[in-house]
Amino acid sequence: MDPPTQISHLALDIGGTLVKLVYFSSNGSEEESRNGCCSVVKGRLCFAKFETRKIDDCLEFIRFNILQHSGVQHQNGAVHDYLSVKATGGGAFKFADLFKEKLGILFDKQDEMHSLVGGVNFLLKTVPREAFTYLDGQKEFVEIDHNDLYPYLLVNIGSGVSMIKVDGDGKYERISGTSLGGGTFLGLGKLLTKCKSFDELLELSHHGNNRVIDMLVGDIYGGTDYSKIGLSSTAIASSFGKAISDGKELEDYQPEDVARSLLRMISNNIGQIAYLNALRFGLKRIFFGGFFIRGLEYTMDTISVAVHFWSRGEAKAMFLRHEGFLGALGAFTSYETRSNNDSKPQHHTVQRAILNCSGDDSFRHIPVTSNLNDSETIECSISLV
Amino acid sequence: MDPPTQISHLALDIGGTLVKLVYFSSNGSEEESRNGCCSVVKGRLCFAKFETRKIDDCLEFIRFNILQHSGVQHQNGAVHDYLSVKATGGGAFKFADLFKEKLGILFDKQDEMHSLVGGVNFLLKTVPREAFTYLDGQKEFVEIDHNDLYPYLLVNIGSGVSMIKVDGDGKYERISGTSLGGGTFLGLGKLLTKCKSFDELLELSHHGNNRVIDMLVGDIYGGTDYSKIGLSSTAIASSFGKAISDGKELEDYQPEDVARSLLRMISNNIGQIAYLNALRFGLKRIFFGGFFIRGLEYTMDTISVAVHFWSRGEAKAMFLRHEGFLGALGAFTSYETRSNNDSKPQHHTVQRAILNCSGDDSFRHIPVTSNLNDSETIECSISLV
């Protein structure tokens, strides 16, 4: 029989669209570290996500799947003391009262950008085969030399998009961003296609043809290129531009074609703005993260092509396997430091912990053959200090 | 009684969305130039536009309002020889056969970028009070020192957007662009609001409130700023981002709010990409042209604020009163040079002409108090050489 699941650490990233959870589930074995300074617990990092608008589902999940196994469940739902948990994203402010009232959870708020950068640095330094390029249908894992990691551009595509120049651990600057992000894709997508969810919209876009609605260079030039300035006849001159003249209404278009044009428009725009910002600071590597991408090949391909096209091959778009959980992972790694609530009375604070995913052959990363989903975990250990 | 209208020169710019016409209408007076080398004809430069999808309206307009007064009208519609006319834009290729067949007009094709730049340079050098800034509701005309005009960035917002670095007369390079342009605004706008025309959609956007659909920083952060990185609570975090969570369908939103969000999204995006490109080449002045703007204050304000915000006040957005006719004006100025068709038999070629709008006190620019519309003209003269 498996030992009972013991969940000891939880971190949340509550964005405008999604709530992302990372938590540590031990397999019951705990041993003293080699140098005897702390105890090492083996287990898994687990991931889960919920739509922010369905925050109650998230609360229920935490109540029944995490608090019950964390040893701090309050009997009869009565709150005797507060559990201090790392949280980041705008929702760490917005939903602080809700989590306190409903679950007795008090957020130890972590800065959003700081968590993002912390999460990416952790992944790039610790988790093997984390970063990869995607071009012409080819996924290729990239070996990152830890001594040659910085500087890089981090483009986090959430509801909106943040672009952060990262120069080291805790050394970063938000240099740009755009409001055309995942929220725009899903928001416009829902209005245009009646899709209910991000996944449904992405699935739809997979089967569409953007040329039905996008105005191509060839549509303006009567089928020919505008070769003098290097624009081929198939380049998109105007996203959704064909809808102006077709005499068609929304209902006359296939929703999959609409979804495809939308995905292409937003991915291409993000790729272009990212490249222009990388150029400003001479950054050759651009990591794209956030829940917008979801390992979707067409999205990655569009972003890669945009970066490749505008940079004339100089800059490279890279993706991360755990792209959706960067902020939550960063918040998790902050368990390494003391909580602001540690010294306060009536606060049940979680033990400080250092997360380790490599450096010990006995821990391997579970190979991810397809795209990451919530059930996929990272084998790891935490050192309780 | 007024002397009969005599129209002598016509130039067209046929884009993916609109056909723009510029033509010279003389007031009947013709005199020899001071140095006796040519004759000078006084008159007006006139402007007209049509939707490209209604190209037949344009053909009719040219047949009845231009050809009839040009002295080259073919009797009974029979084509005896071809009238050579300057034309630019993708439609100069796409509709060449149509104009030849229906009107006996043969396009002397002018390169699109070359015409755009020619048009802007002509306006900036020749037409007083052409360029202006717009910020915080204040329109301010800019005196352009002809010796300090170059380099500048020209952002032409047609169906798509071209960004051109201009270094002198005929010296330019298309350095960037975006597919999110006027065609995207109208295309998405028609699908989302059932508006039939650009003007209707703009009028609608005038009465809307983008905050109904856009996700603001404050919506994510529970009403507070994300002050650490300088994002105020009212900054747009995600365009159309609120549509993901409202549980509303398209019909539940006011079309004016949708139109407003769309206008803001596209204007802001163009402003940002323009600024990033200006930065690459150290360009302090950015001129925005094309029919997207139409002198609309909210559009200009959004673009100006975007340029101001991203450049921290370093770069300036400027607008042009004849913004919609840049390519057509540039094509018109090419009457100065010999046509490719001049030497061909059976081609009625229009006399070479140099356009003058200033330098002679007797010609004044008709003051435009409101926004330019088709009935507004520029007093000028042409020197027939």
XYZ file of N, CA and C in Angstrom, chain B residues 8 13 41 87 112 139 142 150 157 161 195 232 235 245 331 374 382:
51
model
N -7.130 68.433 -65.438
C -6.032 68.059 -66.325
C -5.177 66.898 -65.833
N -4.473 56.199 -55.771
C -3.804 55.270 -54.847
C -4.860 54.231 -54.458
N -0.655 77.211 -64.597
C -2.109 77.125 -64.496
C -2.497 77.165 -63.027
N -0.703 55.946 -61.042
C -1.438 55.145 -60.063
C -0.468 54.376 -59.183
N 4.614 52.026 -54.417
C 3.768 52.450 -53.298
C 4.553 53.221 -52.228
N -4.389 70.472 -30.052
C -3.820 70.342 -31.393
C -2.863 71.504 -31.586
N 2.962 72.391 -36.162
C 4.417 72.340 -35.999
C 5.070 72.976 -37.219
N 14.901 65.675 -42.085
C 15.317 64.265 -42.094
C 16.296 63.978 -40.959
N -0.785 54.095 -41.908
C -1.786 53.143 -41.435
C -2.882 53.006 -42.468
N -0.083 48.227 -41.823
C 0.727 49.386 -41.429
C 2.149 49.214 -41.956
N -21.438 47.044 -37.756
C -21.275 48.313 -38.458
C -21.000 48.039 -39.927
N -0.384 51.912 -13.464
C -1.505 52.423 -12.681
C -2.688 51.473 -12.777
N -4.417 51.381 -16.178
C -3.717 50.918 -17.384
C -4.385 49.637 -17.888
N -14.475 36.586 -18.595
C -15.014 36.158 -17.301
C -16.409 36.678 -17.008
N 1.942 60.105 -55.967
C 1.777 59.702 -57.367
C 1.548 60.940 -58.238
N -13.592 65.264 -48.160
C -13.321 65.210 -49.591
C -13.530 66.534 -50.302
N -0.012 74.560 -61.210
C 0.919 73.599 -61.800
C 1.648 74.279 -62.947
